[in-house]
Coordinates of N, CA, C and O in Angstrom, one line a residue:
X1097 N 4.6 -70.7 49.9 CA 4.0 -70.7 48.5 C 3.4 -72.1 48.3 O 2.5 -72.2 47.5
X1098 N 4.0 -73.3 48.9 CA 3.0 -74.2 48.8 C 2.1 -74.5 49.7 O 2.1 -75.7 50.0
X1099 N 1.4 -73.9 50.2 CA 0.8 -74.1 50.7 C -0.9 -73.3 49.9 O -2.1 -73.5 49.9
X1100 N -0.2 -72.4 49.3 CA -0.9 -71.8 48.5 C -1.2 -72.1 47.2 O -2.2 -71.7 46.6
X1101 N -0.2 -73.0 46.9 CA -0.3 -74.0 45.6 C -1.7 -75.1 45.9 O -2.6 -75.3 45.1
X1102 N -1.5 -75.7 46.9 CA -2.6 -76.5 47.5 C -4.1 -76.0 47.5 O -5.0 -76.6 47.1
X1103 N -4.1 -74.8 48.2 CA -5.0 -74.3 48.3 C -5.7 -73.8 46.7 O -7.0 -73.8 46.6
X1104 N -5.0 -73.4 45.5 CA -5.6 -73.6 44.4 C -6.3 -73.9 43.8 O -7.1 -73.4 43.0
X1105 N -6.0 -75.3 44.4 CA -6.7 -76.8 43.9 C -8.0 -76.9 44.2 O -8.7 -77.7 43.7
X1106 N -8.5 -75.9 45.1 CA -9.8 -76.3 45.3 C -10.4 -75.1 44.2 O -11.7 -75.2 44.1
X1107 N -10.1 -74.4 43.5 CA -10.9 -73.4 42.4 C -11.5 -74.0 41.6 O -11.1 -75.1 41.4
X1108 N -12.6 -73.6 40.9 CA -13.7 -73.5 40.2 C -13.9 -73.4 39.2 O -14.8 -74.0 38.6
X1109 N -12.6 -72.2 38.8 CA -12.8 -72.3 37.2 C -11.7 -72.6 36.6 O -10.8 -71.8 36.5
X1110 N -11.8 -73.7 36.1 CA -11.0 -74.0 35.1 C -10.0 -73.0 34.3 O -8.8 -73.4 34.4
X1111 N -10.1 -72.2 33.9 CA -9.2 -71.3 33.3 C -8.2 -70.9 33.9 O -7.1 -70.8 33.3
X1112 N -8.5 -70.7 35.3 CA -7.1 -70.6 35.8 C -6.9 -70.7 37.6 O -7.4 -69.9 38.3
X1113 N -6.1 -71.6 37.9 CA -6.5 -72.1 39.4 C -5.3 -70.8 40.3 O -4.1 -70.6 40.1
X1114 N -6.2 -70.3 41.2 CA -4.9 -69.7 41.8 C -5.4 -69.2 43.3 O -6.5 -68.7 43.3
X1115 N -4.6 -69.3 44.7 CA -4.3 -69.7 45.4 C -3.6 -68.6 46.5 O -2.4 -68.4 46.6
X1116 N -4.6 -68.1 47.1 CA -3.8 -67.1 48.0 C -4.3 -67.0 49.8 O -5.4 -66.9 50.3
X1117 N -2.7 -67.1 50.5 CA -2.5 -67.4 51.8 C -1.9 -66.5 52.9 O -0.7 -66.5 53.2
X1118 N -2.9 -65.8 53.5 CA -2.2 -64.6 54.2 C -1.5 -64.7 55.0 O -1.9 -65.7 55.7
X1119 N -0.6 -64.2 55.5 CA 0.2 -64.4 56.7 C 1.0 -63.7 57.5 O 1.8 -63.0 56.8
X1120 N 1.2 -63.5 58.9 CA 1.8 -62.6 59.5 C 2.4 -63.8 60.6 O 1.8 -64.9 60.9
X1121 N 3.9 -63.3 61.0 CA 4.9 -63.7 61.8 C 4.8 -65.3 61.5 O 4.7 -66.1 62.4
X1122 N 4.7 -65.7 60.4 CA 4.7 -67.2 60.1 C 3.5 -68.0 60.8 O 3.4 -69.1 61.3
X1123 N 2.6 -67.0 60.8 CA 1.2 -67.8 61.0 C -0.2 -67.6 60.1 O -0.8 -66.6 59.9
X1124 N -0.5 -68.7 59.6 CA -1.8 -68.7 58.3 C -2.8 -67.5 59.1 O -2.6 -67.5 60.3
X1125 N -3.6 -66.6 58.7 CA -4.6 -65.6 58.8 C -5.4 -66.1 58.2 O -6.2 -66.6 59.0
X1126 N -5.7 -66.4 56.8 CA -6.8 -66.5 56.0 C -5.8 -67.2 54.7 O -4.6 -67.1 54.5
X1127 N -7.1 -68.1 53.8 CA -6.6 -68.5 52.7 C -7.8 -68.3 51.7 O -8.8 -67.9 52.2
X1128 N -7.8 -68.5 50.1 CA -8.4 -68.1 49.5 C -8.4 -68.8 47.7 O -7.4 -69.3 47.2
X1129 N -9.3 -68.7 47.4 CA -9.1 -69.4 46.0 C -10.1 -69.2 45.1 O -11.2 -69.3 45.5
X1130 N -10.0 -68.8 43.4 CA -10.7 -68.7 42.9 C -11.9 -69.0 42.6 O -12.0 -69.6 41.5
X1131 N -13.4 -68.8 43.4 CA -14.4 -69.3 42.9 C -15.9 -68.3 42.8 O -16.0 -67.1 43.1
X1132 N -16.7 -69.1 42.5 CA -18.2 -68.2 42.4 C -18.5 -67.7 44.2 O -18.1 -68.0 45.3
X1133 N -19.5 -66.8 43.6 CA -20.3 -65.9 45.1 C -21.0 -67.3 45.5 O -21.7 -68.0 44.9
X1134 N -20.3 -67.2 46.9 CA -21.0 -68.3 48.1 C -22.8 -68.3 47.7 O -23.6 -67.4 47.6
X1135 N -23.0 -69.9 47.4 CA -24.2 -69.9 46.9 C -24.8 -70.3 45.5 O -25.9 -70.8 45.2
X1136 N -23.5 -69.7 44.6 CA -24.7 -69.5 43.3 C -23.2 -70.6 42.5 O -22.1 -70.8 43.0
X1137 N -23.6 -71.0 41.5 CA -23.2 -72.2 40.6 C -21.7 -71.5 40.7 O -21.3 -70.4 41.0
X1138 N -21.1 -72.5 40.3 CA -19.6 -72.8 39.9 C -19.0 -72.7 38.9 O -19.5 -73.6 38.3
X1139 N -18.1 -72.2 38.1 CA -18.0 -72.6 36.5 C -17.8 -74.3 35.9 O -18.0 -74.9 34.8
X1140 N -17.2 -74.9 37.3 CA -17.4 -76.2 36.9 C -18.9 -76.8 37.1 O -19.4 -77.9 36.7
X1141 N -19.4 -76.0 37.5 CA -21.2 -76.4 37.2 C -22.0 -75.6 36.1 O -22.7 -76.2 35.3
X1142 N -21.8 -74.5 35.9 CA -22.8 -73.9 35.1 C -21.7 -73.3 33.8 O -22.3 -72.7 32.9
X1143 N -20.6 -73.4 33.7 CA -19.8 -72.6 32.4 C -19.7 -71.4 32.9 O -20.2 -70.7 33.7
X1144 N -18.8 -71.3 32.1 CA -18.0 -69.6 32.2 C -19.2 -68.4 31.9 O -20.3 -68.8 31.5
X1145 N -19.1 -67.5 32.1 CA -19.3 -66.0 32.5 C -18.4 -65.1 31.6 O -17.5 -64.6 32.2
X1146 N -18.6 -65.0 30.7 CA -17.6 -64.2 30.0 C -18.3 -63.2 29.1 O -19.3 -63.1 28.5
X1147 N -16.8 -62.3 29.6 CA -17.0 -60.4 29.4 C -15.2 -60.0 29.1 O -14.2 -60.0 29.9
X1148 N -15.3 -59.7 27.8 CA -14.3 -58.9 27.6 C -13.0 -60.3 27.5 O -11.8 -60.1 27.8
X1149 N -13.4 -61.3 27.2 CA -12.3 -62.4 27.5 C -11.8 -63.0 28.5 O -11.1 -63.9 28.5
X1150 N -12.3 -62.4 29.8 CA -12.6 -63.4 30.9 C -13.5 -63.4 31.9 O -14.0 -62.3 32.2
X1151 N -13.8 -64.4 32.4 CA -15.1 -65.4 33.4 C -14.6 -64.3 34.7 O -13.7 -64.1 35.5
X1152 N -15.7 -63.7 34.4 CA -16.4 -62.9 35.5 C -17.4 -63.7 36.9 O -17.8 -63.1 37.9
X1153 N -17.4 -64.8 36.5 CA -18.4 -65.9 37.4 C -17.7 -65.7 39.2 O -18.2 -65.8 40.4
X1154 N -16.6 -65.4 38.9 CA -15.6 -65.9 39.7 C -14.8 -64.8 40.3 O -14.2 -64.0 39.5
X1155 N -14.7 -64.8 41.9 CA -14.4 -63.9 42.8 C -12.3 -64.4 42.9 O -11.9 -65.5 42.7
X1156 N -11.8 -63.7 43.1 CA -10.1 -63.7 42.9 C -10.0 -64.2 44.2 O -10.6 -64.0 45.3
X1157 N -8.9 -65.2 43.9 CA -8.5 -66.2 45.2 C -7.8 -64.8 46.3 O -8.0 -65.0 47.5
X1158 N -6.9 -63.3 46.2 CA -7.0 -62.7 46.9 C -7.9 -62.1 47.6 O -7.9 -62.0 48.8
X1159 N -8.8 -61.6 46.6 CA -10.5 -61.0 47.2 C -10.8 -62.1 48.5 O -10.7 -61.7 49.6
X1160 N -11.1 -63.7 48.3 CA -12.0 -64.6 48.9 C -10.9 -64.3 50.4 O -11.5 -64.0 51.5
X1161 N -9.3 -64.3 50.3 CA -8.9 -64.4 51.4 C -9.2 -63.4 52.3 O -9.7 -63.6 53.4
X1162 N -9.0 -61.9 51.8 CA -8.9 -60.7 52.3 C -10.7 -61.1 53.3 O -10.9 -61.1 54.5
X1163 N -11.5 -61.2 52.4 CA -13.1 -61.7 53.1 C -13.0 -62.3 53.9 O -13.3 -62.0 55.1
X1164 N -12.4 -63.8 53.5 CA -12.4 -64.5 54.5 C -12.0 -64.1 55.9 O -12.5 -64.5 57.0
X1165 N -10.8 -63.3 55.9 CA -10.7 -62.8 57.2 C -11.4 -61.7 58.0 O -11.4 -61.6 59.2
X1166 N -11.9 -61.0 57.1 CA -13.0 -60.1 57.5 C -14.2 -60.8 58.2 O -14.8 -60.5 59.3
X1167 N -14.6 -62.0 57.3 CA -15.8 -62.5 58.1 C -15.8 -63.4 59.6 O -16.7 -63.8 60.4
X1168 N -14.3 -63.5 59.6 CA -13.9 -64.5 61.0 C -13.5 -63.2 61.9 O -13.4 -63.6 63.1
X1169 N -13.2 -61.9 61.7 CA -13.1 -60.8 62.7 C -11.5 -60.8 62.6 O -11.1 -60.0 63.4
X1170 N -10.6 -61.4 61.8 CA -8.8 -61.3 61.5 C -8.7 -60.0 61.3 O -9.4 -59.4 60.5
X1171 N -7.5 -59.6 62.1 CA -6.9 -58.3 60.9 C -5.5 -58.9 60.6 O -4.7 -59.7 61.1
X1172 N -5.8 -58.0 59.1 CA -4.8 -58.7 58.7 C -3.6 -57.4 58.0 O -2.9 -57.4 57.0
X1173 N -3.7 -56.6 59.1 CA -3.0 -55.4 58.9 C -1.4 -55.9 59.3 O -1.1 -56.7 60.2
X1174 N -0.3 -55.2 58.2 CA 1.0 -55.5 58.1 C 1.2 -56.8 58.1 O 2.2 -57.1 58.8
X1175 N 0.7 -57.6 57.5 CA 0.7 -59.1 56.9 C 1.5 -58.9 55.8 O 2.1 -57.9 55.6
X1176 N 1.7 -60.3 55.0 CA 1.9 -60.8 53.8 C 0.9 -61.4 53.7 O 0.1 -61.8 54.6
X1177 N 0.8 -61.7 52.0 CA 0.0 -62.6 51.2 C 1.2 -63.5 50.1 O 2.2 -63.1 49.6
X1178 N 0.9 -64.3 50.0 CA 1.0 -65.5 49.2 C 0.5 -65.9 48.1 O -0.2 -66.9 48.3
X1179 N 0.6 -65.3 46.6 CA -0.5 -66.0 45.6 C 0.2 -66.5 44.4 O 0.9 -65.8 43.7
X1180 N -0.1 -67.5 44.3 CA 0.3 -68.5 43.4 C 0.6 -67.3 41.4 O 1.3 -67.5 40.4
X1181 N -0.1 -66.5 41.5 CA -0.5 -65.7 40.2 C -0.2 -64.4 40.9 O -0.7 -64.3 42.1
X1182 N 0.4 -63.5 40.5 CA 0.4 -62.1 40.7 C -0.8 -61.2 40.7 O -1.7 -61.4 39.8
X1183 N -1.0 -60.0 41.6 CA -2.9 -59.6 41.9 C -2.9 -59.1 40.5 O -1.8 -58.7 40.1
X1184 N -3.8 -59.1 39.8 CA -4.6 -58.3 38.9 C -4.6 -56.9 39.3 O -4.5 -57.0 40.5
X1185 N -4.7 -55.4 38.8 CA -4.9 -54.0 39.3 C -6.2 -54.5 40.3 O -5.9 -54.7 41.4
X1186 N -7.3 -54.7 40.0 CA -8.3 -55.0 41.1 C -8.1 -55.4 42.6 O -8.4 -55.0 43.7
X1187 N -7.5 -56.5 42.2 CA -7.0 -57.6 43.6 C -6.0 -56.5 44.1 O -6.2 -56.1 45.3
X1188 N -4.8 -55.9 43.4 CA -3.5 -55.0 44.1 C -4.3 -53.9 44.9 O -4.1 -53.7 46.1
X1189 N -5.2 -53.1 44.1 CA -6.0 -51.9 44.9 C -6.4 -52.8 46.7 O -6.2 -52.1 47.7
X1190 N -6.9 -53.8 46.7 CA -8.1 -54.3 47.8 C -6.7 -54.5 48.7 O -6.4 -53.8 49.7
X1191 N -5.7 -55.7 48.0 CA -4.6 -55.6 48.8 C -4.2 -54.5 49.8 O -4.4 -54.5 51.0
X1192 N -3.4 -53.4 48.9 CA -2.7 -52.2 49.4 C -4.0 -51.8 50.5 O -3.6 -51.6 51.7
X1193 N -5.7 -51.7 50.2 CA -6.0 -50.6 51.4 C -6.8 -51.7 52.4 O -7.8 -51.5 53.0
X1194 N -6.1 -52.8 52.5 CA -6.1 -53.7 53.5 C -5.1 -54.0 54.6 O -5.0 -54.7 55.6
X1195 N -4.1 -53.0 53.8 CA -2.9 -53.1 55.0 C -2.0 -53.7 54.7 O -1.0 -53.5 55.4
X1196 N -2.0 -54.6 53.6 CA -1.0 -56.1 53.7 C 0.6 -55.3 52.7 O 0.6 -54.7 51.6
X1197 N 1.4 -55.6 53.4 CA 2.9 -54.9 53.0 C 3.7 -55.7 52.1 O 4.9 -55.5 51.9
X1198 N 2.9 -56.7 51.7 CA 4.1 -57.6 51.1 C 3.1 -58.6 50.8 O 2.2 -58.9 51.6
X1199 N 3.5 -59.1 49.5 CA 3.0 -59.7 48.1 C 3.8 -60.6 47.5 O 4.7 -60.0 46.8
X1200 N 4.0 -61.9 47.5 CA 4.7 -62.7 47.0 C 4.2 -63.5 46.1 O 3.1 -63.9 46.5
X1201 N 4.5 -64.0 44.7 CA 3.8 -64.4 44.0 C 4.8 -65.1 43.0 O 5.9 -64.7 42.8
X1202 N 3.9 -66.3 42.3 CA 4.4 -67.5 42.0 C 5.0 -67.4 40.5 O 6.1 -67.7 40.0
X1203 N 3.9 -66.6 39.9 CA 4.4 -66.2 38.2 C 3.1 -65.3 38.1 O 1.9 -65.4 38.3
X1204 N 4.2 -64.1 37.3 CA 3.3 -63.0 36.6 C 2.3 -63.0 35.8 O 2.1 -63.6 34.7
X1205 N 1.5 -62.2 36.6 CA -0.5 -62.3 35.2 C -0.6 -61.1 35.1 O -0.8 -60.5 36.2
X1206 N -0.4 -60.3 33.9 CA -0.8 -59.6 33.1 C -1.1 -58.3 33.8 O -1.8 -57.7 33.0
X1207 N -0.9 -57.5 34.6 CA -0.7 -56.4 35.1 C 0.9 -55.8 35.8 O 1.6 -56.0 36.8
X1208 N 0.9 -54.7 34.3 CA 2.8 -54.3 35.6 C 2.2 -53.2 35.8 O 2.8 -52.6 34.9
X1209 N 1.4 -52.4 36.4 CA 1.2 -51.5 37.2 C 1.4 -52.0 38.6 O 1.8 -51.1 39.4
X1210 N 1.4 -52.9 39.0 CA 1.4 -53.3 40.3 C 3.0 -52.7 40.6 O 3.2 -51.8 41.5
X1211 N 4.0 -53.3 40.0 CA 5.5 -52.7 40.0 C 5.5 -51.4 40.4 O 6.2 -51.0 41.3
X1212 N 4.7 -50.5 39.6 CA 5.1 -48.9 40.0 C 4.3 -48.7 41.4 O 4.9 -48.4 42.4
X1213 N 3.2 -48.8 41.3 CA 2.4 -48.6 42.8 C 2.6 -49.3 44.0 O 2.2 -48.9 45.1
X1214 N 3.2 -50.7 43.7 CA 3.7 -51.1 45.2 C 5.1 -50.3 45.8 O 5.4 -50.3 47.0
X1215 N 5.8 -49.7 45.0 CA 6.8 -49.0 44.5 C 6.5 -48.0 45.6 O 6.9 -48.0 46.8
X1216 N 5.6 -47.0 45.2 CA 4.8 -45.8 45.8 C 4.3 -46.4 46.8 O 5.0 -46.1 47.8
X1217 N 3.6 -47.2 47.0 CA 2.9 -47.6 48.6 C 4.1 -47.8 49.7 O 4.1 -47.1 50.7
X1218 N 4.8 -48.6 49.5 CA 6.2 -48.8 50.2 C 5.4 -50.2 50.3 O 5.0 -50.4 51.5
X1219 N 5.1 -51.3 49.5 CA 4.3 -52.8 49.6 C 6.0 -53.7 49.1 O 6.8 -53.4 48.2
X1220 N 6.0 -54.4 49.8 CA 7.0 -55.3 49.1 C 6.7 -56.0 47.9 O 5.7 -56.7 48.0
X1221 N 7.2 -56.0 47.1 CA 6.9 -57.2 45.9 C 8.0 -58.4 45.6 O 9.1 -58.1 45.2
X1222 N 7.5 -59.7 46.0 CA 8.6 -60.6 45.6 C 8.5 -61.8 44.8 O 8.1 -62.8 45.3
X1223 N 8.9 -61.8 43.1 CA 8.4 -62.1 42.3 C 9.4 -63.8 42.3 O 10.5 -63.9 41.9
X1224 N 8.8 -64.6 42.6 CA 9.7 -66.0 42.6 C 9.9 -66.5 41.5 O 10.5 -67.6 41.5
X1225 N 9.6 -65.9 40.1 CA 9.5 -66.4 38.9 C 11.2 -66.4 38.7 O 11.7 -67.2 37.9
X1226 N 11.9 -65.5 39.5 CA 13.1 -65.0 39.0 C 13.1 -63.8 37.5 O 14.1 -63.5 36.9
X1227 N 11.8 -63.4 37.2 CA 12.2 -62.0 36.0 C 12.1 -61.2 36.6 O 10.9 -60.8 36.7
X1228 N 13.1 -60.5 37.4 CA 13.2 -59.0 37.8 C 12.5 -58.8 39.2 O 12.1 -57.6 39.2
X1229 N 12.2 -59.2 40.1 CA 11.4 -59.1 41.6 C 12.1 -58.7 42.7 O 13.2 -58.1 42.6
X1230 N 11.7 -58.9 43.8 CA 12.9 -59.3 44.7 C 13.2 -60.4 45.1 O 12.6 -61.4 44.7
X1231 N 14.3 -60.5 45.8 CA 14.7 -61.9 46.2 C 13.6 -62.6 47.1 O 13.1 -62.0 48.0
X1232 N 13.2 -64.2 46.7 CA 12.8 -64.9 47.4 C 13.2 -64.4 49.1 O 14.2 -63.9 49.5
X1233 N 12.0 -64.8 49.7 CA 12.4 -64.8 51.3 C 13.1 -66.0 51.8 O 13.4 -66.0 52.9

């Protein structure tokens, strides 16, 4: 998880930095972090993007990882991921039909659907905040 805390650091939009690091048999796969589509301005360049109360400008630090390894040829099938913020329903869907069996995360953001459907998937969830997860690894 810190390694994914680091990786944060490099996001874009201010609202909220978060940090995601894939991994299988204790080796990095792909890392990932909140920012704009390769190419086009930043929210720390051009301001937020906002719809519905949040900055849309900006691609989810799981999405960039899950890509990132797609674009280097990784699979990253029966991995773990690492994210500083728990997935959003969006980010959990891309997760689950990526293969990745296990989801650890730093402190909860606003979706408990993830609880019932990783539930149903057979996905691990391990919530480090200590409210109700599983136990740290």
């Amino acid at each position: 998880m810190n390694i994914a805390r680091v990786v944060a650091t490099r996001a874009t939009c201010d609202r909220k930095h978060v940090g995601a690091v894939i991994v299988r048999d204790r080796c990095i796969l792909a890392t990932g972090y909140n920012g704009s589509v390769r190419g086009l301005e930043h929210c720390d360049e051009a301001g937020h993007m906002m719809e519905d109360g949040h900055c849309v400008r900006t691609i989810h630090a799981e999405a960039n990882a899950i890509i990132q390894a797609a674009r280097h040829g990784t699979s990253i099938e029966n991995s773990g991921i690492y994210i500083t913020a728990s997935p959003c329903w969006s980010c959990f869907r891309m997760i689950a039909n990526a293969g990745i069996r296990r989801i650890v995360f730093g402190e909860f953001y606003r979706d408990e659907r993830i609880f019932t459907y990783a539930a149903k998937l057979g996905i691990e969830l391990v919530d480090l905040t200590g409210s109700g997860g599983a136990a740290p690894p």
